[in-house]
Structures are given as C-alpha cells and as structure tokens.
Amino acid sequence: MNNSTTTRVRSAHPVGLFRLVGAVLLAMGAALGSFAFFAGSAGAATGPDAATGSAFGASITGIIPLLPPTPAVTLPASGTATSTTIAVPLNPVLTDATLTATTGATNITLANEQVNSEGRVENANVLITGSTAVLRANALDSTCTSSATGSTGTDQILGLTIAGTVVPVPTTPNAVLTGLGPLAPLISIEANVQTIKNAPGSTSITNDALIITVLGAASPGEVITLGESKCGATGPDINAVPTVTGVVPNTGPTGGGTSVTITGTGFNCVTGVKFGTATATFTVVNSTTITATSPAGSVGPVDVTVTNCNGTSPTSPADQFTYVAGPAVTGGTGGTGGTGAGAGTGAGAGTGGTGSTVGGSPTAVHTGEPWAGSIPLAVIVFLLGCALFWRRGLSSTVGRVTHHMASLRRGDGRR
C-alpha cells in the first residue's frame, strides 16, 4: 500500500496588496472631502485685518464735564455684538432721555469684515444755561459701517423742536442748523457730523447725530453730543487697489470664450475685468480669486486688468493673456440677456454661463466655487477604497451566491 500525502496548495491571493491600496484610496477620499468642505467654508481670504468700533448715547463736556459718554460700548476682540440701554439720571442739562449704544462686527479679521455701531437717544430734553427754552427731540440716531470698501454713516433726527417750534434738519452731512429761535444767541448746532478717513490699508468714521456748542457767557465751550458711533478697519485688503498675480490658462483663441481663473489681491467692490481694452464677463469668487470669460481679441498678448472702487490693477508680466488664432470656445447655450460664454475650455465642453450687461457695464455672475468638483471625486475615490479594502469578504459572498444560483438551475441540489 502506497501511502501518499496530498497537499492542497491554496493559490496565493494578494489580499494584503488590495487592502493596502484600499486604505490609500480611503485616505485620499477623506482628504478630498475635507478639502472641499474647508475650501467652501473659507469664503474669504484672511487679511489679517483688524476692526474697531464704539458708540455712546450722550456726553456733555466743558470746563466742568457734566456727563461722560453714557452708556459707552467698545467692540470686543471677538466682534460679538454688545449693546446697553439706560435712562439718563437727573442732570442739569440733559434732564431726560433714554440712551442706547451698540457695536458689533461680522467676519472679524477676514477680508470681508464689516463693523457696525449705533448711538441712539430717545425723548431728549436739553436745558441751556441762561435760557428757559427747552430743546427737545423724539429720536436722534447715529449709525456707521466700515468694511474693506470704506466707511459710511447715517443719521436720523426726528421731532427736533426749540421752545415748541420745529427746527428743520437738513439730510446732508455736517449741516449747521438755523431757526434756533430764542436759543440762537446762546448755541450753535451741527447735525449729521461725519469725519471719514480713507487711505490704502485703513478706513474709519466718527459719526455724531447732533452736536450742540454753548456760546453764552454762563457756560462757554460746553459741548453736548447726542448719539455718536465710531467704526474702523485696517489691513491689506482695506481700500486696496487690486493686483493681478496670475491668469490660468494664459492663452486662448481670438474668438474668445476661454474660461480663465484670475488670482491676485484686493478683489473687493470689483466693477470690471478687461482683457486689453475688451470688457469681459466675470465672477468674483472671493477677495483673491475671479473667474472670467475671455472676450474676442487679436493675436498676441494683452494685460488682464481688474478695476474696483479704488482703482485699476497695475500691469505686469504676471497678468498677461495671449490670443492665438482660432474660433471662439463654445460652451452651450447662452443665458437670457447675457453673453452666454461657456465655462469649458474645449469645444462644447461645459454648460453655457449666464451673463448680464446693464448700461454697457458687466454685472458679476456667481457660477459656483472651483472646489465643488472635488465632492463627487471624493465620493468615488472613497467608495473604490472601500471596495478594495473589503474585497475578500465581498468576493467570497458574491461567489457563494453565484454557486447557489447555478445549483438551483441544475436541480441537482449540490452546494
């Protein structure tokens, strides 16, 4: 009897390799998904900018200060809105009033920050030394805003009377009031008093609803301020003339239609994009990125320039786009009322964009974020990684099901 030993050799299967590749693809899918999420959340480039804000309801200064800024608020470092309201205590000058001060900011430290402050006075009664006439106002409201595009202020003065007679209030800034009646020899009044300072890298405003200066001998130099707000911001994005540091792709056919990504700085309050002297339709993605569609041009290089409310970007080799002979890039059907330039760079590659022109000036149209395409890619890579990582279990299950179905068809009951 011949004793023999039969050894069954199981075919080598690169399970470890499949799992390794699957793990790598899983990591890549997660990384792509994270990129898409955080890129979409970023929205605006960091300045790093700084913001300031403050407000108060009323103050009375002079030789003997009678009322410090009350109530006074200052913008916290977090930008969180803060507000306070008080009824002014008995005072020999401001005998009655409800005072409110508010300040806050959004997108603090970012390129698209916005600071808002408000000083408000309601039901004010003011007595001027040396006269029995009363100055009254139903409401005096001062608000201000500062952002990368500058600072603005608004004032509202309602129901201003002196000795019962209505005092007309102009809506123009820094107005000197007339018609002060019995108080004319004793005081001067300025309304909507705004001091705005704008410079590259900074902006600020101080806005006072009403400033009363006492002229009479009894209390000369006394100043009564009703409703003050202050706003400000500093940083490289503030009042910045744009710069163009890159154009991708930097070539395209003379017929136009090439979708181009423009990178740079100061893309706030953008009013136009040009390829040489030709106007392009564009989309502002954030303060450092613009997408545009090249207009028709002539063979050769041109400078791509961006214009915002502070000026036009200086030209440099980095902003050049070169036209080569060729027909326009088509990208589908144009949008209603627009140029219909497509987003693709190849013939028929992409869906037609929607554009708008009003009075000859292009209107920016937001067509989506450049990171959006990463989302489906992340899902595909992640699922492929899952399939490879768990390939062995999946293959085994599929094999058993296939074998069982075959036995049912044969009817032999073999498993």
Short mmCIF file of C-alpha atoms in Angstrom, two decimals:
data_model
loop_
_atom_site.label_atom_id
_atom_site.label_comp_id
_atom_site.label_asym_id
_atom_site.label_seq_id
_atom_site.Cartn_x
_atom_site.Cartn_y
_atom_site.Cartn_z
CA MET A 1 0.00 0.00 0.00
CA ASN A 2 1.43 3.18 -1.10
CA ASN A 3 0.98 5.85 1.46
CA SER A 4 0.90 9.18 -0.15
CA THR A 5 0.29 12.57 1.21
CA THR A 6 -1.74 15.01 -0.78
CA THR A 7 -1.13 18.62 -0.02
CA ARG A 8 -3.62 21.18 -1.24
CA VAL A 9 -1.91 24.39 -2.03
CA ARG A 10 -4.14 27.40 -1.89
CA SER A 11 -3.41 29.87 -4.63
CA ALA A 12 -1.72 32.99 -3.40
CA HIS A 13 -4.08 35.94 -3.26
CA PRO A 14 -2.75 39.47 -2.86
CA VAL A 15 -5.15 40.33 -0.08
CA GLY A 16 -2.56 42.47 1.67
CA LEU A 17 -1.94 44.47 -1.51
CA PHE A 18 -5.66 45.04 -2.09
CA ARG A 19 -6.11 46.16 1.49
CA LEU A 20 -3.14 48.50 1.22
CA VAL A 21 -4.42 50.09 -1.99
CA GLY A 22 -7.89 50.31 -0.48
CA ALA A 23 -6.56 52.05 2.63
CA VAL A 24 -4.68 54.57 0.48
CA LEU A 25 -7.81 55.32 -1.57
CA LEU A 26 -9.87 55.66 1.61
CA ALA A 27 -7.40 58.24 2.90
CA MET A 28 -7.39 60.08 -0.44
CA GLY A 29 -11.20 60.21 -0.50
CA ALA A 30 -11.32 61.59 3.04
CA ALA A 31 -8.66 64.18 2.19
CA LEU A 32 -10.50 65.34 -0.93
CA GLY A 33 -13.74 65.61 1.00
CA SER A 34 -12.06 67.66 3.72
CA PHE A 35 -10.56 69.97 1.11
CA ALA A 36 -13.93 70.57 -0.50
CA PHE A 37 -15.58 71.22 2.87
CA PHE A 38 -12.99 73.61 4.22
CA ALA A 39 -12.46 75.38 0.91
CA GLY A 40 -16.18 76.03 0.75
CA SER A 41 -16.23 77.24 4.35
CA ALA A 42 -13.34 79.65 3.89
CA GLY A 43 -15.27 82.03 1.63
CA ALA A 44 -12.95 84.97 2.16
CA ALA A 45 -9.23 85.28 2.45
CA THR A 46 -7.76 86.26 5.78
CA GLY A 47 -6.48 89.81 5.97
CA PRO A 48 -5.25 89.62 8.65
CA ASP A 49 -7.43 92.68 9.24
CA ALA A 50 -8.27 94.49 12.48
CA ALA A 51 -11.57 96.13 13.35
CA THR A 52 -12.56 98.85 15.81
CA GLY A 53 -15.95 100.09 16.91
CA SER A 54 -17.55 102.09 19.69
CA ALA A 55 -20.64 104.12 20.47
CA PHE A 56 -22.35 106.14 23.15
CA GLY A 57 -25.72 107.76 23.68
CA ALA A 58 -24.76 111.21 25.02
CA SER A 59 -21.93 113.20 26.52
CA ILE A 60 -21.55 116.71 27.95
CA THR A 61 -18.07 118.19 28.17
CA GLY A 62 -16.70 121.59 29.07
CA ILE A 63 -14.81 123.32 31.83
CA ILE A 64 -16.60 121.02 34.25
CA PRO A 65 -17.64 117.81 32.46
CA LEU A 66 -21.21 117.08 33.37
CA LEU A 67 -21.74 113.72 31.69
CA PRO A 68 -19.10 111.28 30.40
CA PRO A 69 -20.01 109.23 27.32
CA THR A 70 -23.09 107.36 28.54
CA PRO A 71 -23.63 104.47 28.03
CA ALA A 72 -20.38 103.62 26.23
CA VAL A 73 -19.59 100.36 24.43
CA THR A 74 -16.42 99.18 22.68
CA LEU A 75 -16.10 96.43 20.09
CA PRO A 76 -14.69 93.26 21.72
CA ALA A 77 -11.86 91.36 20.04
CA SER A 78 -14.29 88.60 19.05
CA GLY A 79 -16.54 91.07 17.23
CA THR A 80 -19.57 89.85 19.19
CA ALA A 81 -22.30 92.48 19.21
CA THR A 82 -22.72 94.29 22.51
CA SER A 83 -25.44 96.75 23.47
CA THR A 84 -26.65 98.63 26.52
CA THR A 85 -29.54 100.98 27.27
CA ILE A 86 -30.09 103.33 30.20
CA ALA A 87 -32.42 106.14 31.23
CA VAL A 88 -30.21 109.12 31.95
CA PRO A 89 -30.27 110.26 35.61
CA LEU A 90 -31.42 113.72 36.58
CA ASN A 91 -28.94 116.16 35.06
CA PRO A 92 -28.97 119.98 34.98
CA VAL A 93 -28.53 119.98 31.19
CA LEU A 94 -29.89 116.68 29.85
CA THR A 95 -32.90 116.44 32.08
CA ASP A 96 -34.49 113.44 30.40
CA ALA A 97 -33.52 110.83 27.79
CA THR A 98 -33.23 107.14 27.07
CA LEU A 99 -29.76 106.31 25.74
CA THR A 100 -28.63 103.24 23.78
CA ALA A 101 -25.21 102.22 22.45
CA THR A 102 -24.45 99.21 20.24
CA THR A 103 -21.43 97.90 18.37
CA GLY A 104 -20.56 94.62 16.64
CA ALA A 105 -18.72 93.10 13.71
CA THR A 106 -19.05 90.17 11.32
CA ASN A 107 -16.23 88.15 9.70
CA ILE A 108 -13.78 89.67 12.16
CA THR A 109 -10.11 89.57 10.95
CA LEU A 110 -11.21 88.45 7.46
CA ALA A 111 -11.01 90.38 4.22
CA ASN A 112 -14.79 90.81 4.13
CA GLU A 113 -15.24 92.05 7.70
CA GLN A 114 -17.95 94.58 8.49
CA VAL A 115 -18.17 96.77 11.59
CA ASN A 116 -21.46 98.36 12.67
CA SER A 117 -22.04 100.79 15.54
CA GLU A 118 -25.02 102.82 16.72
CA GLY A 119 -25.60 105.56 19.27
CA ARG A 120 -29.25 106.44 19.91
CA VAL A 121 -31.11 108.99 22.03
CA GLU A 122 -34.87 108.97 22.57
CA ASN A 123 -37.16 111.56 24.19
CA ALA A 124 -34.37 114.03 24.94
CA ASN A 125 -34.91 117.26 26.91
CA VAL A 126 -31.98 119.72 26.90
CA LEU A 127 -31.79 122.90 29.03
CA ILE A 128 -29.27 125.57 28.10
CA THR A 129 -27.86 127.67 30.92
CA GLY A 130 -29.12 131.23 30.65
CA SER A 131 -32.41 130.34 28.95
CA THR A 132 -35.71 128.76 29.88
CA ALA A 133 -36.28 127.49 26.32
CA VAL A 134 -36.14 123.71 26.04
CA LEU A 135 -34.64 121.79 23.16
CA ARG A 136 -36.46 118.53 22.58
CA ALA A 137 -36.04 115.59 20.19
CA ASN A 138 -38.12 112.48 19.79
CA ALA A 139 -35.16 110.47 18.45
CA LEU A 140 -31.56 111.04 17.40
CA ASP A 141 -29.84 108.07 15.81
CA SER A 142 -26.27 107.71 14.55
CA THR A 143 -25.06 104.58 12.75
CA CYS A 144 -21.84 103.73 10.94
CA THR A 145 -20.34 100.90 8.89
CA SER A 146 -16.74 100.10 7.98
CA SER A 147 -15.60 97.38 5.58
CA ALA A 148 -12.91 96.69 3.01
CA THR A 149 -14.60 99.16 0.67
CA GLY A 150 -14.57 102.11 3.10
CA SER A 151 -16.78 103.71 5.74
CA THR A 152 -20.25 105.23 5.66
CA GLY A 153 -22.57 106.83 8.19
CA THR A 154 -26.28 107.56 8.51
CA ASP A 155 -28.09 109.87 10.90
CA GLN A 156 -31.76 110.20 11.73
CA ILE A 157 -33.16 113.13 13.70
CA LEU A 158 -36.89 113.15 14.43
CA GLY A 159 -39.08 115.73 16.14
CA LEU A 160 -36.41 118.36 16.91
CA THR A 161 -38.01 121.46 18.47
CA ILE A 162 -36.86 124.55 20.39
CA ALA A 163 -39.44 126.21 22.63
CA GLY A 164 -42.10 124.18 20.82
CA THR A 165 -41.06 125.31 17.33
CA VAL A 166 -39.92 122.70 14.82
CA VAL A 167 -36.30 123.08 13.73
CA PRO A 168 -35.72 121.87 10.15
CA VAL A 169 -32.84 119.40 9.85
CA PRO A 170 -31.01 119.02 6.51
CA THR A 171 -30.10 115.49 5.47
CA THR A 172 -26.66 116.48 4.17
CA PRO A 173 -23.61 115.67 6.31
CA ASN A 174 -22.07 118.36 8.55
CA ALA A 175 -25.08 120.67 8.37
CA VAL A 176 -25.28 123.81 10.53
CA LEU A 177 -28.84 124.32 11.74
CA THR A 178 -30.73 127.58 11.55
CA GLY A 179 -34.04 128.62 13.02
CA LEU A 180 -32.90 128.22 16.62
CA GLY A 181 -35.34 130.84 17.92
CA PRO A 182 -34.61 132.12 21.44
CA LEU A 183 -31.50 129.90 21.67
CA ALA A 184 -29.83 131.41 18.60
CA PRO A 185 -27.58 133.78 20.63
CA LEU A 186 -26.62 131.03 23.07
CA ILE A 187 -25.81 127.93 20.99
CA SER A 188 -24.79 126.59 17.61
CA ILE A 189 -25.96 123.19 16.38
CA GLU A 190 -24.41 120.83 13.83
CA ALA A 191 -26.27 117.79 12.56
CA ASN A 192 -25.08 114.65 10.78
CA VAL A 193 -21.47 115.40 11.70
CA GLN A 194 -19.25 112.86 9.93
CA THR A 195 -15.47 112.57 9.85
CA ILE A 196 -14.39 109.89 7.38
CA LYS A 197 -10.78 108.89 6.80
CA ASN A 198 -9.87 106.56 3.95
CA ALA A 199 -6.37 105.53 2.94
CA PRO A 200 -4.79 102.40 1.49
CA GLY A 201 -4.88 99.89 4.33
CA SER A 202 -7.29 101.74 6.61
CA THR A 203 -10.73 103.27 6.92
CA SER A 204 -12.59 104.95 9.79
CA ILE A 205 -15.57 107.13 10.57
CA THR A 206 -16.82 109.14 13.54
CA ASN A 207 -20.49 109.99 13.18
CA ASP A 208 -22.47 112.29 15.52
CA ALA A 209 -26.18 112.84 15.14
CA LEU A 210 -26.22 116.21 16.91
CA ILE A 211 -23.53 118.44 18.43
CA ILE A 212 -24.62 121.47 20.46
CA THR A 213 -21.94 124.01 21.34
CA VAL A 214 -22.78 126.57 24.05
CA LEU A 215 -21.75 130.13 23.16
CA GLY A 216 -23.30 132.05 26.06
CA ALA A 217 -21.22 133.58 28.81
CA ALA A 218 -22.75 131.36 31.51
CA SER A 219 -21.19 128.14 30.17
CA PRO A 220 -18.94 128.91 27.19
CA GLY A 221 -17.37 125.99 25.36
CA GLU A 222 -19.72 123.41 26.75
CA VAL A 223 -20.37 120.70 24.13
CA ILE A 224 -23.40 118.43 24.19
CA THR A 225 -23.11 115.40 21.88
CA LEU A 226 -26.20 113.33 21.26
CA GLY A 227 -25.75 109.98 19.52
CA GLU A 228 -22.21 109.00 18.46
CA SER A 229 -20.96 105.97 16.57
CA LYS A 230 -17.42 105.04 15.50
CA CYS A 231 -16.29 102.33 13.09
CA GLY A 232 -12.92 101.41 11.61
CA ALA A 233 -10.87 98.68 9.95
CA THR A 234 -7.22 98.24 9.00
CA GLY A 235 -5.45 95.63 6.90
CA PRO A 236 -4.03 94.88 3.48
CA ASP A 237 -7.49 94.40 1.96
CA ILE A 238 -8.83 97.79 3.07
CA ASN A 239 -9.26 100.35 0.26
CA ALA A 240 -6.79 98.32 -1.77
CA VAL A 241 -6.20 98.82 -5.48
CA PRO A 242 -6.39 95.30 -6.96
CA THR A 243 -3.35 93.41 -8.18
CA VAL A 244 -3.30 90.50 -10.63
CA THR A 245 -0.68 87.84 -9.90
CA GLY A 246 -1.84 85.01 -12.14
CA VAL A 247 -4.02 84.14 -15.15
CA VAL A 248 -4.78 80.44 -15.81
CA PRO A 249 -4.91 79.42 -18.59
CA ASN A 250 -2.97 82.31 -20.09
CA THR A 251 -3.70 81.51 -23.74
CA GLY A 252 -6.88 81.18 -25.77
CA PRO A 253 -8.36 81.63 -29.23
CA THR A 254 -9.00 85.04 -30.76
CA GLY A 255 -12.68 84.16 -30.95
CA GLY A 256 -12.88 84.33 -27.15
CA GLY A 257 -14.85 82.10 -24.80
CA THR A 258 -11.95 80.76 -22.73
CA SER A 259 -12.78 80.29 -19.04
CA VAL A 260 -9.96 81.90 -17.04
CA THR A 261 -9.14 81.99 -13.33
CA ILE A 262 -7.59 85.27 -12.20
CA THR A 263 -5.72 85.36 -8.90
CA GLY A 264 -4.46 88.38 -7.00
CA THR A 265 -5.45 90.69 -4.15
CA GLY A 266 -7.97 93.41 -3.45
CA PHE A 267 -10.86 91.83 -5.35
CA ASN A 268 -13.43 93.77 -3.33
CA CYS A 269 -16.13 96.01 -4.87
CA VAL A 270 -14.95 94.88 -8.31
CA THR A 271 -16.58 96.83 -11.13
CA GLY A 272 -14.87 95.43 -14.20
CA VAL A 273 -12.41 93.00 -15.78
CA LYS A 274 -10.69 93.67 -19.10
CA PHE A 275 -8.53 91.70 -21.49
CA GLY A 276 -6.55 94.55 -23.02
CA THR A 277 -9.29 97.06 -23.85
CA ALA A 278 -12.07 94.48 -24.24
CA THR A 279 -14.57 94.02 -21.40
CA ALA A 280 -15.08 90.50 -20.02
CA THR A 281 -17.91 88.91 -18.08
CA PHE A 282 -16.69 87.78 -14.67
CA THR A 283 -17.50 86.26 -11.29
CA VAL A 284 -15.88 87.34 -8.02
CA VAL A 285 -15.22 84.14 -6.05
CA ASN A 286 -13.53 85.87 -3.11
CA SER A 287 -11.07 88.70 -2.43
CA THR A 288 -8.24 86.80 -4.15
CA THR A 289 -9.97 84.92 -6.99
CA ILE A 290 -12.06 85.89 -10.03
CA THR A 291 -13.30 83.71 -12.85
CA ALA A 292 -13.79 85.39 -16.21
CA THR A 293 -14.56 84.53 -19.83
CA SER A 294 -12.16 85.95 -22.40
CA PRO A 295 -13.76 88.26 -24.95
CA ALA A 296 -12.75 88.19 -28.63
CA GLY A 297 -9.33 89.67 -29.34
CA SER A 298 -6.43 89.92 -31.75
CA VAL A 299 -3.42 87.61 -31.97
CA GLY A 300 -0.83 88.50 -29.34
CA PRO A 301 -0.50 89.21 -25.62
CA VAL A 302 -2.76 91.54 -23.62
CA ASP A 303 -2.87 92.57 -19.96
CA VAL A 304 -5.77 91.28 -17.87
CA THR A 305 -6.76 94.10 -15.50
CA VAL A 306 -9.24 94.28 -12.64
CA THR A 307 -10.95 97.51 -11.57
CA ASN A 308 -12.55 98.07 -8.18
CA CYS A 309 -13.85 101.12 -6.35
CA ASN A 310 -10.28 102.16 -5.50
CA GLY A 311 -8.68 101.88 -8.93
CA THR A 312 -7.35 99.56 -11.63
CA SER A 313 -4.66 96.93 -11.16
CA PRO A 314 -1.19 97.88 -12.47
CA THR A 315 0.02 95.82 -15.41
CA SER A 316 2.79 93.25 -15.11
CA PRO A 317 4.05 90.14 -16.93
CA ALA A 318 2.02 88.03 -14.49
CA ASP A 319 -1.31 89.36 -15.80
CA GLN A 320 -0.78 88.61 -19.49
CA PHE A 321 -3.08 86.51 -21.64
CA THR A 322 -2.01 85.58 -25.17
CA TYR A 323 -4.51 85.27 -28.01
CA VAL A 324 -3.82 82.65 -30.67
CA ALA A 325 -5.65 82.26 -33.96
CA GLY A 326 -8.79 80.19 -33.57
CA PRO A 327 -12.57 80.24 -33.32
CA ALA A 328 -14.45 81.04 -30.16
CA VAL A 329 -14.70 78.39 -27.48
CA THR A 330 -18.34 77.33 -27.24
CA GLY A 331 -19.89 76.07 -24.07
CA GLY A 332 -23.58 75.57 -24.60
CA THR A 333 -26.48 77.93 -24.85
CA GLY A 334 -26.04 81.43 -23.56
CA GLY A 335 -28.16 82.70 -20.71
CA THR A 336 -31.02 85.08 -21.25
CA GLY A 337 -29.85 88.65 -21.62
CA GLY A 338 -26.19 87.64 -21.38
CA THR A 339 -23.20 86.75 -23.46
CA GLY A 340 -23.59 83.03 -22.90
CA ALA A 341 -19.85 82.38 -22.66
CA GLY A 342 -19.29 78.79 -21.62
CA ALA A 343 -17.24 77.56 -18.72
CA GLY A 344 -15.34 74.93 -20.73
CA THR A 345 -12.04 75.41 -22.50
CA GLY A 346 -12.70 72.88 -25.28
CA ALA A 347 -15.36 72.97 -27.97
CA GLY A 348 -18.69 72.21 -26.38
CA ALA A 349 -17.00 71.43 -23.07
CA GLY A 350 -19.16 72.87 -20.35
CA THR A 351 -22.52 74.44 -19.77
CA GLY A 352 -23.11 77.93 -21.06
CA GLY A 353 -22.64 80.62 -18.44
CA THR A 354 -25.20 83.28 -17.64
CA GLY A 355 -24.11 86.88 -18.12
CA SER A 356 -25.70 90.26 -17.73
CA THR A 357 -24.85 93.70 -19.04
CA VAL A 358 -26.56 96.84 -17.81
CA GLY A 359 -25.75 100.18 -19.41
CA GLY A 360 -22.66 98.73 -21.04
CA SER A 361 -21.08 97.61 -17.75
CA PRO A 362 -20.69 93.92 -16.91
CA THR A 363 -22.52 92.53 -13.94
CA ALA A 364 -20.71 89.86 -11.96
CA VAL A 365 -22.43 86.49 -12.04
CA HIS A 366 -21.60 83.83 -9.45
CA THR A 367 -21.37 80.48 -11.24
CA GLY A 368 -20.06 78.29 -8.43
CA GLU A 369 -16.93 77.53 -6.47
CA PRO A 370 -13.82 75.97 -8.05
CA TRP A 371 -13.65 73.36 -5.28
CA ALA A 372 -17.14 71.99 -5.97
CA GLY A 373 -15.86 69.40 -8.46
CA SER A 374 -13.88 67.74 -5.68
CA ILE A 375 -17.04 66.47 -3.98
CA PRO A 376 -18.10 63.74 -6.48
CA LEU A 377 -14.44 62.77 -6.99
CA ALA A 378 -14.02 62.35 -3.22
CA VAL A 379 -17.10 60.09 -3.07
CA ILE A 380 -15.90 57.91 -5.98
CA VAL A 381 -12.38 57.52 -4.56
CA PHE A 382 -13.75 56.73 -1.10
CA LEU A 383 -16.16 54.06 -2.38
CA LEU A 384 -13.45 52.48 -4.55
CA GLY A 385 -11.21 52.33 -1.47
CA CYS A 386 -13.99 50.60 0.48
CA ALA A 387 -14.45 48.01 -2.29
CA LEU A 388 -10.75 47.18 -2.42
CA PHE A 389 -10.22 47.21 1.32
CA TRP A 390 -13.02 44.72 1.92
CA ARG A 391 -12.56 42.93 -1.44
CA ARG A 392 -12.02 39.48 0.08
CA GLY A 393 -15.26 39.39 2.00
CA LEU A 394 -17.15 40.87 -0.93
CA SER A 395 -15.69 38.35 -3.41
CA SER A 396 -16.49 35.44 -1.09
CA THR A 397 -20.10 36.48 -0.68
CA VAL A 398 -20.60 37.02 -4.42
CA GLY A 399 -19.04 33.56 -5.13
CA ARG A 400 -21.33 31.75 -2.74
CA VAL A 401 -24.43 33.43 -4.17
CA THR A 402 -23.36 32.60 -7.75
CA HIS A 403 -22.68 28.93 -6.88
CA HIS A 404 -26.06 28.58 -5.16
CA MET A 405 -27.92 30.06 -8.14
CA ALA A 406 -26.11 27.64 -10.51
CA SER A 407 -27.10 24.60 -8.40
CA LEU A 408 -30.72 25.71 -8.41
CA ARG A 409 -30.66 25.89 -12.20
CA ARG A 410 -29.13 22.37 -12.44
CA GLY A 411 -31.61 20.99 -9.96
CA ASP A 412 -29.02 18.63 -8.52
CA GLY A 413 -29.06 20.17 -5.12
CA ARG A 414 -25.29 20.27 -4.98
CA ARG A 415 -23.91 23.06 -2.86
#
